[in-house]
mmCIF file with all atom_site columns, C-alpha atoms in Angstrom:
data_model
loop_
_atom_site.group_PDB
_atom_site.id
_atom_site.type_symbol
_atom_site.label_atom_id
_atom_site.label_alt_id
_atom_site.label_comp_id
_atom_site.label_asym_id
_atom_site.label_entity_id
_atom_site.label_seq_id
_atom_site.pdbx_PDB_ins_code
_atom_site.Cartn_x
_atom_site.Cartn_y
_atom_site.Cartn_z
_atom_site.occupancy
_atom_site.B_iso_or_equiv
_atom_site.pdbx_formal_charge
_atom_site.auth_seq_id
_atom_site.auth_comp_id
_atom_site.auth_asym_id
_atom_site.auth_atom_id
_atom_site.pdbx_PDB_model_num
ATOM 1  C CA . MET A 1 1  ? 22.355 148.281 197.916 1.00 66.00 ? 1075 MET A CA 1
ATOM 2  C CA . SER A 1 2  ? 21.811 150.012 195.010 1.00 81.00 ? 1076 SER A CA 1
ATOM 3  C CA . THR A 1 3  ? 21.685 147.794 191.749 1.00 80.00 ? 1077 THR A CA 1
ATOM 4  C CA . ASN A 1 4  ? 22.540 148.539 187.664 1.00 84.00 ? 1078 ASN A CA 1
ATOM 5  C CA . LYS A 1 5  ? 20.621 147.132 184.995 1.00 88.00 ? 1079 LYS A CA 1
ATOM 6  C CA . GLN A 1 6  ? 22.800 145.866 182.169 1.00 88.00 ? 1080 GLN A CA 1
ATOM 7  C CA . VAL A 1 7  ? 21.583 143.930 179.057 1.00 90.00 ? 1081 VAL A CA 1
ATOM 8  C CA . ILE A 1 8  ? 23.757 141.131 177.556 1.00 92.00 ? 1082 ILE A CA 1
ATOM 9  C CA . VAL A 1 9  ? 23.151 140.098 174.454 1.00 93.00 ? 1083 VAL A CA 1
ATOM 10 C CA . LEU A 1 10 ? 24.192 136.473 173.445 1.00 93.00 ? 1084 LEU A CA 1
ATOM 11 C CA . LEU A 1 11 ? 24.762 135.646 169.600 1.00 91.00 ? 1085 LEU A CA 1
ATOM 12 C CA . HIS A 1 12 ? 24.526 132.663 167.634 1.00 90.00 ? 1086 HIS A CA 1
ATOM 13 C CA . SER A 1 13 ? 24.608 131.033 164.455 1.00 85.00 ? 1087 SER A CA 1
ATOM 14 C CA . ASN A 1 14 ? 21.389 130.553 162.687 1.00 76.00 ? 1088 ASN A CA 1
ATOM 15 C CA . GLY A 1 15 ? 21.928 126.927 161.367 1.00 77.00 ? 1089 GLY A CA 1
ATOM 16 C CA . ASP A 1 16 ? 22.528 125.048 164.586 1.00 83.00 ? 1090 ASP A CA 1
ATOM 17 C CA . GLU A 1 17 ? 21.914 127.809 166.973 1.00 84.00 ? 1091 GLU A CA 1
ATOM 18 C CA . LYS A 1 18 ? 25.486 127.660 168.631 1.00 92.00 ? 1092 LYS A CA 1
ATOM 19 C CA . ALA A 1 19 ? 26.457 130.209 170.734 1.00 93.00 ? 1093 ALA A CA 1
ATOM 20 C CA . THR A 1 20 ? 29.382 132.564 169.376 1.00 92.00 ? 1094 THR A CA 1
ATOM 21 C CA . LYS A 1 21 ? 29.774 135.472 171.769 1.00 93.00 ? 1095 LYS A CA 1
ATOM 22 C CA . ALA A 1 22 ? 28.183 137.376 174.714 1.00 94.00 ? 1096 ALA A CA 1
ATOM 23 C CA . VAL A 1 23 ? 28.213 141.218 174.449 1.00 93.00 ? 1097 VAL A CA 1
ATOM 24 C CA . PRO A 1 24 ? 27.357 143.393 176.967 1.00 93.00 ? 1098 PRO A CA 1
ATOM 25 C CA . GLN A 1 25 ? 25.357 146.659 175.872 1.00 90.00 ? 1099 GLN A CA 1
ATOM 26 C CA . ASN A 1 26 ? 25.718 149.510 178.369 1.00 83.00 ? 1100 ASN A CA 1
ATOM 27 C CA . ASP A 1 27 ? 28.634 148.087 180.848 1.00 82.00 ? 1101 ASP A CA 1
ATOM 28 C CA . VAL A 1 28 ? 30.147 151.575 181.516 1.00 75.00 ? 1102 VAL A CA 1
ATOM 29 C CA . ASP A 1 29 ? 32.310 150.100 184.417 1.00 83.00 ? 1103 ASP A CA 1
ATOM 30 C CA . GLY A 1 30 ? 33.540 147.262 182.761 1.00 87.00 ? 1104 GLY A CA 1
ATOM 31 C CA . VAL A 1 31 ? 31.993 144.781 185.687 1.00 88.00 ? 1105 VAL A CA 1
ATOM 32 C CA . VAL A 1 32 ? 29.661 142.552 183.486 1.00 91.00 ? 1106 VAL A CA 1
ATOM 33 C CA . GLN A 1 33 ? 32.485 142.479 180.410 1.00 92.00 ? 1107 GLN A CA 1
ATOM 34 C CA . SER A 1 34 ? 34.794 141.175 183.679 1.00 93.00 ? 1108 SER A CA 1
ATOM 35 C CA . TRP A 1 35 ? 32.485 138.652 184.158 1.00 92.00 ? 1109 TRP A CA 1
ATOM 36 C CA . LEU A 1 36 ? 32.026 137.095 180.729 1.00 93.00 ? 1110 LEU A CA 1
ATOM 37 C CA . ASP A 1 37 ? 35.855 137.254 180.314 1.00 93.00 ? 1111 ASP A CA 1
ATOM 38 C CA . ASP A 1 38 ? 36.009 134.469 183.130 1.00 92.00 ? 1112 ASP A CA 1
ATOM 39 C CA . GLU A 1 39 ? 38.147 131.560 182.098 1.00 90.00 ? 1113 GLU A CA 1
ATOM 40 C CA . ASN A 1 40 ? 35.441 129.443 184.066 1.00 90.00 ? 1114 ASN A CA 1
ATOM 41 C CA . LEU A 1 41 ? 32.740 130.558 181.915 1.00 93.00 ? 1115 LEU A CA 1
ATOM 42 C CA . VAL A 1 42 ? 31.580 127.974 179.185 1.00 94.00 ? 1116 VAL A CA 1
ATOM 43 C CA . TYR A 1 43 ? 29.101 128.931 176.542 1.00 93.00 ? 1117 TYR A CA 1
ATOM 44 C CA . LYS A 1 44 ? 30.690 129.322 173.362 1.00 92.00 ? 1118 LYS A CA 1
ATOM 45 C CA . GLY A 1 45 ? 29.768 126.595 170.688 1.00 92.00 ? 1119 GLY A CA 1
ATOM 46 C CA . LEU A 1 46 ? 26.812 125.264 173.091 1.00 94.00 ? 1120 LEU A CA 1
ATOM 47 C CA . ASN A 1 47 ? 23.181 125.288 171.876 1.00 92.00 ? 1121 ASN A CA 1
ATOM 48 C CA . THR A 1 48 ? 21.542 128.560 172.677 1.00 91.00 ? 1122 THR A CA 1
ATOM 49 C CA . GLU A 1 49 ? 19.605 127.183 175.588 1.00 91.00 ? 1123 GLU A CA 1
ATOM 50 C CA . LYS A 1 50 ? 22.574 125.488 177.406 1.00 95.00 ? 1124 LYS A CA 1
ATOM 51 C CA . ALA A 1 51 ? 24.272 128.709 176.976 1.00 94.00 ? 1125 ALA A CA 1
ATOM 52 C CA . LEU A 1 52 ? 21.961 131.002 178.204 1.00 93.00 ? 1126 LEU A CA 1
ATOM 53 C CA . SER A 1 53 ? 21.721 128.552 181.432 1.00 94.00 ? 1127 SER A CA 1
ATOM 54 C CA . ASN A 1 54 ? 25.362 128.480 181.756 1.00 95.00 ? 1128 ASN A CA 1
ATOM 55 C CA . LEU A 1 55 ? 25.310 132.573 181.307 1.00 94.00 ? 1129 LEU A CA 1
ATOM 56 C CA . LYS A 1 56 ? 22.532 132.858 184.002 1.00 94.00 ? 1130 LYS A CA 1
ATOM 57 C CA . ALA A 1 57 ? 24.348 130.588 186.479 1.00 95.00 ? 1131 ALA A CA 1
ATOM 58 C CA . HIS A 1 58 ? 27.550 132.342 186.224 1.00 95.00 ? 1132 HIS A CA 1
ATOM 59 C CA . LEU A 1 59 ? 26.117 136.156 186.665 1.00 93.00 ? 1133 LEU A CA 1
ATOM 60 C CA . ILE A 1 60 ? 24.294 134.979 189.768 1.00 94.00 ? 1134 ILE A CA 1
ATOM 61 C CA . SER A 1 61 ? 27.399 133.071 190.921 1.00 95.00 ? 1135 SER A CA 1
ATOM 62 C CA . ARG A 1 62 ? 29.108 136.602 190.554 1.00 92.00 ? 1136 ARG A CA 1
ATOM 63 C CA . GLY A 1 63 ? 26.228 138.458 192.547 1.00 91.00 ? 1137 GLY A CA 1
ATOM 64 C CA . GLY A 1 64 ? 24.189 139.324 189.528 1.00 92.00 ? 1138 GLY A CA 1
ATOM 65 C CA . ILE A 1 65 ? 20.427 139.480 189.722 1.00 93.00 ? 1139 ILE A CA 1
ATOM 66 C CA . ILE A 1 66 ? 18.501 138.232 186.595 1.00 94.00 ? 1140 ILE A CA 1
ATOM 67 C CA . VAL A 1 67 ? 15.737 140.542 185.775 1.00 92.00 ? 1141 VAL A CA 1
ATOM 68 C CA . GLY A 1 68 ? 12.766 139.437 183.607 1.00 81.00 ? 1142 GLY A CA 1
ATOM 69 C CA . ASP A 1 69 ? 12.909 136.730 181.032 1.00 82.00 ? 1143 ASP A CA 1
ATOM 70 C CA . VAL A 1 70 ? 15.179 136.086 178.181 1.00 87.00 ? 1144 VAL A CA 1
ATOM 71 C CA . LYS A 1 71 ? 14.316 137.982 174.886 1.00 89.00 ? 1145 LYS A CA 1
ATOM 72 C CA . LYS A 1 72 ? 14.622 136.689 171.499 1.00 88.00 ? 1146 LYS A CA 1
ATOM 73 C CA . ASN A 1 73 ? 15.825 140.204 169.897 1.00 87.00 ? 1147 ASN A CA 1
ATOM 74 C CA . THR A 1 74 ? 16.298 138.606 166.295 1.00 82.00 ? 1148 THR A CA 1
ATOM 75 C CA . GLN A 1 75 ? 17.099 135.597 164.588 1.00 84.00 ? 1149 GLN A CA 1
ATOM 76 C CA . TYR A 1 76 ? 20.605 135.358 165.684 1.00 88.00 ? 1150 TYR A CA 1
ATOM 77 C CA . GLN A 1 77 ? 20.350 136.980 169.354 1.00 91.00 ? 1151 GLN A CA 1
ATOM 78 C CA . ARG A 1 78 ? 19.132 136.503 172.658 1.00 92.00 ? 1152 ARG A CA 1
ATOM 79 C CA . SER A 1 79 ? 19.173 139.099 175.605 1.00 92.00 ? 1153 SER A CA 1
ATOM 80 C CA . ILE A 1 80 ? 19.427 138.981 179.181 1.00 93.00 ? 1154 ILE A CA 1
ATOM 81 C CA . THR A 1 81 ? 19.075 141.744 181.820 1.00 93.00 ? 1155 THR A CA 1
ATOM 82 C CA . VAL A 1 82 ? 20.727 141.673 185.128 1.00 92.00 ? 1156 VAL A CA 1
ATOM 83 C CA . ALA A 1 83 ? 20.868 143.945 187.982 1.00 91.00 ? 1157 ALA A CA 1
ATOM 84 C CA . VAL A 1 84 ? 24.697 144.292 189.136 1.00 89.00 ? 1158 VAL A CA 1
ATOM 85 C CA . PRO A 1 85 ? 25.096 145.625 192.868 1.00 84.00 ? 1159 PRO A CA 1
ATOM 86 C CA . VAL A 1 86 ? 26.843 149.360 192.961 1.00 78.00 ? 1160 VAL A CA 1
ATOM 87 C CA . LYS A 1 87 ? 29.457 149.844 195.183 1.00 73.00 ? 1161 LYS A CA 1
ATOM 88 C CA . CYS A 1 88 ? 28.770 153.552 196.704 1.00 63.00 ? 1162 CYS A CA 1
#
């Protein structure tokens, strides 16, 4: 099975570092966005570390494979790279 790497950016407030939004960067097929739209996913309003933990667990439960470490992009962003299985 082949995979497609997707980058998800977690945005958070600076003062208290509470997660506000997760945005897929190159989700052409909308797969990752549908995972992020799942009503069972809880991350908004959580501190950054807990939000990242919940996001990673959710992505893995949907069949994603976390690729590499979480990266700090800016003062307000962290990113996760996930490999998404591609159906041929």
